[in-house]
mmCIF file of C-alpha atoms in Angstrom:
data_model
loop_
_atom_site.group_PDB
_atom_site.id
_atom_site.type_symbol
_atom_site.label_atom_id
_atom_site.label_comp_id
_atom_site.label_asym_id
_atom_site.label_seq_id
_atom_site.Cartn_x
_atom_site.Cartn_y
_atom_site.Cartn_z
ATOM 1 C CA MET A 216 -17.671 -7.996 17.324
ATOM 2 C CA ARG A 217 -16.221 -5.285 15.174
ATOM 3 C CA LYS A 218 -14.504 -5.510 12.064
ATOM 4 C CA VAL A 219 -13.302 -2.974 9.753
ATOM 5 C CA THR A 220 -11.652 -3.559 6.486
ATOM 6 C CA VAL A 221 -9.487 -0.357 4.978
ATOM 7 C CA ARG A 222 -7.808 0.101 1.946
ATOM 8 C CA LEU A 223 -5.278 2.978 1.003
ATOM 9 C CA PRO A 224 -3.517 3.926 -1.698
ATOM 10 C CA ALA A 225 0.614 4.177 -2.479
ATOM 11 C CA THR A 226 1.902 8.127 -2.002
ATOM 12 C CA ILE A 227 4.907 10.012 -3.203
ATOM 13 C CA THR A 228 5.905 12.958 -1.467
ATOM 14 C CA GLY A 229 9.579 13.930 -2.820
ATOM 15 C CA ILE A 230 7.989 14.933 -6.432
ATOM 16 C CA GLY A 231 10.816 17.248 -7.719
ATOM 17 C CA PRO A 232 10.940 20.437 -5.546
ATOM 18 C CA GLY A 233 7.977 19.372 -3.877
ATOM 19 C CA ILE A 234 10.258 17.749 -0.802
ATOM 20 C CA HIS A 235 7.820 17.105 1.788
ATOM 21 C CA ALA A 236 5.304 19.608 0.927
ATOM 22 C CA LEU A 237 3.786 17.633 -2.029
ATOM 23 C CA GLY A 238 1.904 14.057 -1.700
ATOM 24 C CA LEU A 239 0.584 12.440 -5.166
ATOM 25 C CA ALA A 240 -1.655 9.423 -4.445
ATOM 26 C CA VAL A 241 -1.178 6.742 -7.233
ATOM 27 C CA GLY A 242 -2.885 3.284 -7.708
ATOM 28 C CA LEU A 243 -1.367 0.354 -5.878
ATOM 29 C CA TYR A 244 -2.798 -0.410 -2.694
ATOM 30 C CA THR A 245 -2.703 -1.995 0.916
ATOM 31 C CA THR A 246 -5.704 -3.392 2.318
ATOM 32 C CA ILE A 247 -6.063 -4.284 6.282
ATOM 33 C CA GLU A 248 -8.764 -5.758 8.363
ATOM 34 C CA ILE A 249 -9.012 -5.379 11.617
ATOM 35 C CA SER A 250 -11.193 -7.194 13.990
ATOM 36 C CA ALA A 251 -11.749 -7.352 17.392
ATOM 37 C CA ARG A 252 -11.566 -10.514 19.758
ATOM 38 C CA SER A 253 -12.974 -11.740 22.709
ATOM 39 C CA ASP A 254 -9.957 -12.928 24.095
ATOM 40 C CA HIS A 255 -6.666 -10.780 24.735
ATOM 41 C CA GLN A 256 -4.480 -12.005 22.119
ATOM 42 C CA LEU A 257 -2.863 -9.956 19.512
ATOM 43 C CA ILE A 258 -2.844 -12.021 15.950
ATOM 44 C CA VAL A 259 -1.059 -10.223 12.876
ATOM 45 C CA ASP A 260 -1.710 -11.921 9.490
ATOM 46 C CA THR A 261 0.890 -10.705 6.576
ATOM 47 C CA ALA A 262 0.459 -11.278 3.076
ATOM 48 C CA GLY A 263 1.993 -9.691 -0.421
ATOM 49 C CA GLU A 264 5.001 -6.844 -0.411
ATOM 50 C CA GLY A 265 7.133 -6.934 2.198
ATOM 51 C CA ALA A 266 5.362 -9.932 4.093
ATOM 52 C CA GLY A 267 7.613 -10.812 7.537
ATOM 53 C CA HIS A 268 9.408 -7.666 6.777
ATOM 54 C CA TYR A 269 8.173 -6.166 9.856
ATOM 55 C CA SER A 270 7.716 -8.055 13.089
ATOM 56 C CA ILE A 271 4.258 -9.600 13.633
ATOM 57 C CA GLY A 272 4.046 -8.272 17.245
ATOM 58 C CA LEU A 273 3.698 -5.100 19.285
ATOM 59 C CA ARG A 274 6.288 -3.277 16.624
ATOM 60 C CA HIS A 275 4.035 -3.581 13.360
ATOM 61 C CA PRO A 276 2.964 -0.327 12.299
ATOM 62 C CA VAL A 277 -0.554 -1.061 12.241
ATOM 63 C CA VAL A 278 -0.256 -2.408 16.008
ATOM 64 C CA LEU A 279 1.652 0.909 16.830
ATOM 65 C CA ALA A 280 -0.686 3.293 15.504
ATOM 66 C CA LEU A 281 -3.680 0.658 17.145
ATOM 67 C CA MET A 282 -1.999 1.225 20.467
ATOM 68 C CA ARG A 283 -1.353 5.263 19.750
ATOM 69 C CA VAL A 284 -4.799 5.734 19.411
ATOM 70 C CA PHE A 285 -6.307 3.580 22.528
ATOM 71 C CA GLN A 286 -4.241 5.553 24.765
ATOM 72 C CA GLN A 287 -4.893 8.520 23.417
ATOM 73 C CA LEU A 288 -8.820 8.086 23.492
ATOM 74 C CA GLU A 289 -8.112 5.376 27.020
ATOM 75 C CA ARG A 290 -10.197 2.742 25.416
ATOM 76 C CA ALA A 291 -9.238 -0.732 23.904
ATOM 77 C CA PRO A 292 -10.903 -3.882 22.838
ATOM 78 C CA LEU A 293 -9.676 -7.285 24.554
ATOM 79 C CA GLY A 294 -7.898 -8.537 21.931
ATOM 80 C CA VAL A 295 -7.504 -7.724 17.999
ATOM 81 C CA HIS A 296 -6.867 -9.643 14.637
ATOM 82 C CA ILE A 297 -4.859 -7.807 11.933
ATOM 83 C CA ARG A 298 -4.792 -9.064 8.427
ATOM 84 C CA VAL A 299 -2.827 -7.143 5.542
ATOM 85 C CA GLN A 300 -2.750 -7.830 1.871
ATOM 86 C CA ASN A 301 -0.400 -5.291 0.971
ATOM 87 C CA ASP A 302 0.301 -4.470 -2.836
ATOM 88 C CA ILE A 303 2.842 -1.659 -2.037
ATOM 89 C CA PRO A 304 6.831 -1.827 -2.172
ATOM 90 C CA VAL A 305 8.056 -1.548 0.992
ATOM 91 C CA ASP A 306 11.153 0.789 1.475
ATOM 92 C CA SER A 307 10.792 2.029 -1.788
ATOM 93 C CA GLY A 308 9.745 5.936 -1.585
ATOM 94 C CA LEU A 309 5.689 5.092 -1.740
ATOM 95 C CA GLY A 310 4.627 5.464 1.674
ATOM 96 C CA ALA A 311 3.956 1.674 2.676
ATOM 97 C CA GLU A 312 4.648 2.189 6.179
ATOM 98 C CA ALA A 313 2.344 5.671 6.333
ATOM 99 C CA ALA A 314 -0.595 3.265 5.039
ATOM 100 C CA PHE A 315 -0.420 0.875 7.663
ATOM 101 C CA TRP A 316 -0.197 3.672 10.108
ATOM 102 C CA VAL A 317 -3.470 5.324 8.700
ATOM 103 C CA ALA A 318 -4.870 2.137 8.579
ATOM 104 C CA GLY A 319 -3.888 1.574 12.222
ATOM 105 C CA VAL A 320 -5.385 4.768 13.095
ATOM 106 C CA ILE A 321 -8.649 4.216 11.399
ATOM 107 C CA GLY A 322 -8.835 0.585 12.699
ATOM 108 C CA ALA A 323 -8.477 1.767 16.014
ATOM 109 C CA SER A 324 -11.336 4.649 16.386
ATOM 110 C CA ASN A 325 -13.550 1.840 14.509
ATOM 111 C CA MET A 326 -12.894 -0.767 17.356
ATOM 112 C CA ILE A 327 -14.104 0.947 20.045
ATOM 113 C CA GLY A 328 -16.717 2.697 18.537
ATOM 114 C CA ARG A 329 -15.808 6.434 17.916
ATOM 115 C CA ASN A 330 -16.615 6.988 13.650
ATOM 116 C CA LEU A 331 -14.430 9.900 13.323
ATOM 117 C CA THR A 332 -14.742 11.790 10.765
ATOM 118 C CA ARG A 333 -12.176 12.495 7.624
ATOM 119 C CA ALA A 334 -11.000 15.712 9.212
ATOM 120 C CA GLU A 335 -10.322 14.148 12.484
ATOM 121 C CA ILE A 336 -8.634 11.336 10.934
ATOM 122 C CA VAL A 337 -6.277 13.544 9.260
ATOM 123 C CA GLN A 338 -5.678 15.137 12.150
ATOM 124 C CA LEU A 339 -5.199 12.163 14.311
ATOM 125 C CA SER A 340 -2.695 10.686 11.559
ATOM 126 C CA ALA A 341 -0.591 13.812 11.383
ATOM 127 C CA ARG A 342 0.028 13.991 15.276
ATOM 128 C CA ILE A 343 1.180 10.479 15.338
ATOM 129 C CA SER A 344 2.088 9.118 12.038
ATOM 130 C CA PRO A 345 6.288 9.173 11.078
ATOM 131 C CA GLN A 346 5.276 10.413 7.918
ATOM 132 C CA PRO A 347 1.880 12.825 7.931
ATOM 133 C CA ASP A 348 2.641 14.077 4.168
ATOM 134 C CA ASN A 349 2.153 10.549 2.831
ATOM 135 C CA ALA A 350 -0.594 9.882 5.424
ATOM 136 C CA LEU A 351 -2.485 12.918 4.379
ATOM 137 C CA ALA A 352 -1.773 11.971 0.779
ATOM 138 C CA ALA A 353 -3.358 8.251 1.557
ATOM 139 C CA LEU A 354 -6.430 9.587 3.042
ATOM 140 C CA LEU A 355 -7.746 12.173 0.432
ATOM 141 C CA GLY A 356 -6.191 10.564 -2.639
ATOM 142 C CA GLY A 357 -5.017 12.920 -5.467
ATOM 143 C CA LEU A 358 -2.242 15.664 -5.085
ATOM 144 C CA SER A 359 -2.264 17.071 -1.216
ATOM 145 C CA SER A 360 -0.264 19.504 0.545
ATOM 146 C CA GLY A 361 -0.087 20.036 4.691
ATOM 147 C CA VAL A 362 2.100 21.581 7.341
ATOM 148 C CA MET A 363 1.819 21.802 11.539
ATOM 149 C CA GLN A 364 1.259 24.546 12.383
ATOM 150 C CA ALA A 365 0.657 25.850 16.360
ATOM 151 C CA GLY A 366 -0.480 21.821 16.784
ATOM 152 C CA THR A 367 -3.418 21.937 13.860
ATOM 153 C CA PHE A 368 -2.226 20.512 10.456
ATOM 154 C CA LEU A 369 -3.345 22.777 8.046
ATOM 155 C CA TYR A 370 -3.999 21.081 4.795
ATOM 156 C CA ARG A 371 -5.992 21.181 1.242
ATOM 157 C CA SER A 372 -7.062 18.836 -1.369
ATOM 158 C CA LEU A 373 -4.844 19.911 -5.127
ATOM 159 C CA PRO A 374 -6.411 19.647 -8.468
ATOM 160 C CA VAL A 375 -4.719 16.985 -10.369
ATOM 161 C CA ALA A 376 -5.348 15.841 -13.781
ATOM 162 C CA ALA A 377 -6.306 12.302 -14.689
ATOM 163 C CA GLN A 378 -3.416 10.144 -16.030
ATOM 164 C CA ARG A 379 -1.173 7.421 -16.103
ATOM 165 C CA LEU A 380 2.092 6.612 -14.521
ATOM 166 C CA VAL A 381 4.977 4.582 -14.708
ATOM 167 C CA ILE A 382 6.512 2.928 -11.163
ATOM 168 C CA VAL A 383 10.048 1.312 -11.661
ATOM 169 C CA VAL A 384 11.510 -0.064 -8.522
ATOM 170 C CA PRO A 385 15.119 -1.403 -8.100
ATOM 171 C CA VAL A 386 16.086 -3.763 -5.786
ATOM 172 C CA ILE A 387 18.864 -2.710 -4.296
ATOM 173 C CA ASP A 388 20.285 -4.548 -1.134
ATOM 174 C CA ASP A 389 21.979 -1.855 0.951
ATOM 175 C CA TYR A 390 19.760 0.742 0.462
ATOM 176 C CA PRO A 391 18.906 2.981 3.424
ATOM 177 C CA THR A 392 15.354 2.835 4.754
ATOM 178 C CA ARG A 393 15.236 6.651 4.922
ATOM 179 C CA LEU A 394 17.820 9.389 3.863
ATOM 180 C CA ILE A 395 19.471 11.888 6.295
ATOM 181 C CA THR A 396 18.754 15.324 5.140
ATOM 182 C CA PRO A 397 21.176 17.647 5.336
ATOM 183 C CA ASP A 398 21.382 20.584 8.592
ATOM 184 C CA THR A 399 22.256 23.446 5.753
ATOM 185 C CA ILE A 400 21.246 23.762 2.300
ATOM 186 C CA ALA A 401 22.762 26.901 -0.137
ATOM 187 C CA TRP A 402 19.967 29.666 -0.324
ATOM 188 C CA ASP A 403 20.197 29.573 -4.140
ATOM 189 C CA ASP A 404 19.370 26.020 -4.344
ATOM 190 C CA ALA A 405 16.360 26.721 -1.901
ATOM 191 C CA ALA A 406 15.281 29.673 -3.524
ATOM 192 C CA HIS A 407 15.390 27.393 -6.948
ATOM 193 C CA ASN A 408 12.837 24.679 -5.578
ATOM 194 C CA LEU A 409 10.838 27.222 -4.081
ATOM 195 C CA ARG A 410 10.621 28.918 -7.544
ATOM 196 C CA GLN A 411 9.460 25.681 -9.320
ATOM 197 C CA LEU A 412 6.783 25.080 -6.712
ATOM 198 C CA PRO A 413 3.860 27.085 -7.854
ATOM 199 C CA LEU A 414 4.479 26.209 -11.341
ATOM 200 C CA LEU A 415 4.557 22.496 -10.495
ATOM 201 C CA ILE A 416 1.378 22.702 -8.685
ATOM 202 C CA GLU A 417 -0.073 24.105 -11.908
ATOM 203 C CA ALA A 418 1.780 21.105 -14.218
ATOM 204 C CA PHE A 419 -0.432 18.625 -12.168
ATOM 205 C CA ARG A 420 -3.561 20.701 -12.386
ATOM 206 C CA SER A 421 -3.536 21.416 -16.177
ATOM 207 C CA GLY A 422 -2.188 17.747 -17.150
ATOM 208 C CA ASP A 423 1.033 19.965 -19.089
ATOM 209 C CA LEU A 424 3.492 17.152 -18.856
ATOM 210 C CA SER A 425 5.926 19.818 -20.704
ATOM 211 C CA LEU A 426 5.468 22.245 -18.008
ATOM 212 C CA LEU A 427 6.148 19.474 -15.604
ATOM 213 C CA SER A 428 9.113 18.193 -17.044
ATOM 214 C CA GLN A 429 10.666 21.744 -16.275
ATOM 215 C CA MET A 430 9.482 21.715 -13.095
ATOM 216 C CA LEU A 431 10.908 18.662 -11.475
ATOM 217 C CA ASP A 432 14.813 20.119 -10.854
ATOM 218 C CA ASP A 433 15.554 19.360 -7.333
ATOM 219 C CA ARG A 434 18.440 20.631 -6.106
ATOM 220 C CA LEU A 435 18.002 19.960 -2.352
ATOM 221 C CA ILE A 436 17.579 16.393 -2.019
ATOM 222 C CA ASN A 437 17.654 14.096 -5.533
ATOM 223 C CA PRO A 438 21.759 15.398 -5.201
ATOM 224 C CA ARG A 439 22.314 12.996 -2.518
ATOM 225 C CA VAL A 440 20.173 10.016 -3.604
ATOM 226 C CA ARG A 441 20.998 9.870 -7.372
ATOM 227 C CA PRO A 442 24.376 7.986 -6.564
ATOM 228 C CA ARG A 443 22.916 5.242 -4.531
ATOM 229 C CA ILE A 444 20.527 4.376 -7.317
ATOM 230 C CA PRO A 445 23.062 2.204 -9.903
ATOM 231 C CA GLY A 446 22.358 3.567 -13.602
ATOM 232 C CA TYR A 447 19.976 6.214 -12.316
ATOM 233 C CA ASN A 448 21.338 8.637 -15.544
ATOM 234 C CA HIS A 449 21.103 5.801 -17.976
ATOM 235 C CA VAL A 450 17.506 4.771 -16.942
ATOM 236 C CA ARG A 451 16.113 8.258 -17.048
ATOM 237 C CA GLU A 452 17.308 8.880 -20.776
ATOM 238 C CA THR A 453 16.384 5.981 -21.469
ATOM 239 C CA ALA A 454 13.007 6.619 -20.103
ATOM 240 C CA ARG A 455 12.895 9.643 -22.067
ATOM 241 C CA LEU A 456 14.064 7.907 -25.344
ATOM 242 C CA ALA A 457 10.922 5.667 -24.889
ATOM 243 C CA GLY A 458 8.555 8.580 -24.529
ATOM 244 C CA ALA A 459 8.702 9.445 -21.140
ATOM 245 C CA SER A 460 7.898 13.626 -20.467
ATOM 246 C CA ALA A 461 9.613 13.323 -16.924
ATOM 247 C CA THR A 462 11.065 10.546 -14.834
ATOM 248 C CA THR A 463 12.114 11.574 -11.491
ATOM 249 C CA ILE A 464 12.816 9.978 -8.014
ATOM 250 C CA CYS A 465 9.872 9.176 -5.497
ATOM 251 C CA SER A 466 10.145 10.261 -2.043
ATOM 252 C CA ASP A 467 13.464 9.066 -0.652
ATOM 253 C CA GLY A 468 13.786 6.139 -3.491
ATOM 254 C CA PRO A 469 14.694 4.448 -4.876
ATOM 255 C CA ALA A 470 11.410 3.855 -7.027
ATOM 256 C CA LEU A 471 11.321 6.042 -9.709
ATOM 257 C CA VAL A 472 8.282 7.409 -11.673
ATOM 258 C CA ALA A 473 7.787 8.432 -14.935
ATOM 259 C CA PHE A 474 5.029 10.699 -16.509
ATOM 260 C CA ALA A 475 4.190 10.211 -20.318
ATOM 261 C CA PRO A 476 0.893 10.574 -22.585
ATOM 262 C CA LYS A 477 0.873 7.450 -24.259
ATOM 263 C CA ASP A 478 2.970 4.155 -24.392
ATOM 264 C CA HIS A 479 3.690 3.592 -20.692
ATOM 265 C CA GLN A 480 3.936 -0.116 -21.063
ATOM 266 C CA GLN A 481 7.015 0.419 -23.450
ATOM 267 C CA ILE A 482 8.831 3.028 -20.875
ATOM 268 C CA ALA A 483 8.354 0.716 -18.162
ATOM 269 C CA ASP A 484 9.979 -2.060 -20.383
ATOM 270 C CA ALA A 485 12.492 0.290 -21.230
ATOM 271 C CA MET A 486 13.236 1.430 -17.862
ATOM 272 C CA ARG A 487 13.721 -2.476 -16.380
ATOM 273 C CA ALA A 488 16.331 -3.089 -19.298
ATOM 274 C CA ALA A 489 18.237 -0.201 -18.563
ATOM 275 C CA PHE A 490 18.445 -1.165 -14.959
ATOM 276 C CA GLU A 491 19.370 -4.642 -16.347
ATOM 277 C CA ASN A 492 22.281 -3.403 -18.275
ATOM 278 C CA ALA A 493 23.544 -1.933 -14.850
ATOM 279 C CA GLY A 494 22.952 -4.767 -13.027
ATOM 280 C CA VAL A 495 20.146 -4.083 -11.117
ATOM 281 C CA GLN A 496 16.940 -6.108 -11.095
ATOM 282 C CA SER A 497 13.551 -4.157 -11.164
ATOM 283 C CA ARG A 498 10.113 -4.257 -10.865
ATOM 284 C CA ALA A 499 7.236 -1.863 -13.129
ATOM 285 C CA TRP A 500 4.050 -0.988 -12.737
ATOM 286 C CA VAL A 501 1.421 1.155 -14.862
ATOM 287 C CA VAL A 502 -0.902 2.915 -12.311
ATOM 288 C CA PRO A 503 -3.494 5.686 -12.375
ATOM 289 C CA VAL A 504 -3.193 8.590 -10.262
ATOM 290 C CA ASP A 505 -5.511 7.699 -7.422
ATOM 291 C CA THR A 506 -8.267 10.352 -6.860
ATOM 292 C CA GLN A 507 -10.241 8.483 -4.114
ATOM 293 C CA GLY A 508 -7.905 8.066 -1.246
ATOM 294 C CA VAL A 509 -9.304 5.842 1.733
ATOM 295 C CA VAL A 510 -11.748 3.364 1.225
ATOM 296 C CA LEU A 511 -13.515 2.086 4.422
ATOM 297 C CA SER A 512 -15.816 -0.582 5.326
ATOM 298 C CA ALA A 513 -16.994 -1.359 8.816
ATOM 299 C CA VAL A 514 -19.301 -4.184 10.329
ATOM 300 C CA GLN A 515 -21.017 -5.158 13.226
ATOM 301 C CA SER A 516 -21.281 -8.703 14.163
ATOM 302 C CA GLY A 517 -22.027 -11.227 17.015
#
């Protein structure tokens, strides 16, 4: 019987003006083991972050991805056993669901003996995943960018300097799982975002946190997200006073990411205290930029 184990990192795809244009992989992980069964059972075991958040049946994101790939490749095993050990907070702007979809794509291709290349997995994931930018970042690691063009997903890995980040996730019970983007935007705001993007990419390449801090002023999405995060301005200012060069919202939130040259744990503690002052509980991690992306292990037994 075939068994594949996939480890994928958390991802941030709404970094300042790089809304769904840049993806950054960070060092929080989900590990998913997918095994073929000789019967017709589907078994899903979940542990860690978000255990019980998703259906453990046909509506789980890993299962949805498996089924899509089985349909496209017109082959499937009799039964499947899925084990999820997830350390990425769900519905937080850190790409947990996208990682589940990618794991399903990789698992499905291995279950039926189609060992796809990474490039083929990128194309397949981009076509079926609801969040292709997160999927790309999880697969490649580091900093990446991609766009669907005439049915082909065009993408590149971009250079990024090694660094550690502070991730803080506030607990907001009524936070929307997906932000609704505006139908129209002001020309000046769109141009402002576009002008910043090349220098933001350069700041990541060089590790220039001073430049980075000046290139995170998104005028399209962040103004809609900030009011939904209690104490946001206070937390951001507290992070700055504790030593952070820049702080912004992860994707659609509510997680925040702070960039700093040092004192990362001090910054994390200060941000948590600031959220607590606003009446909001939160959790924090100090993590590196993940430059490896997907890690895969496949075995054949029996």
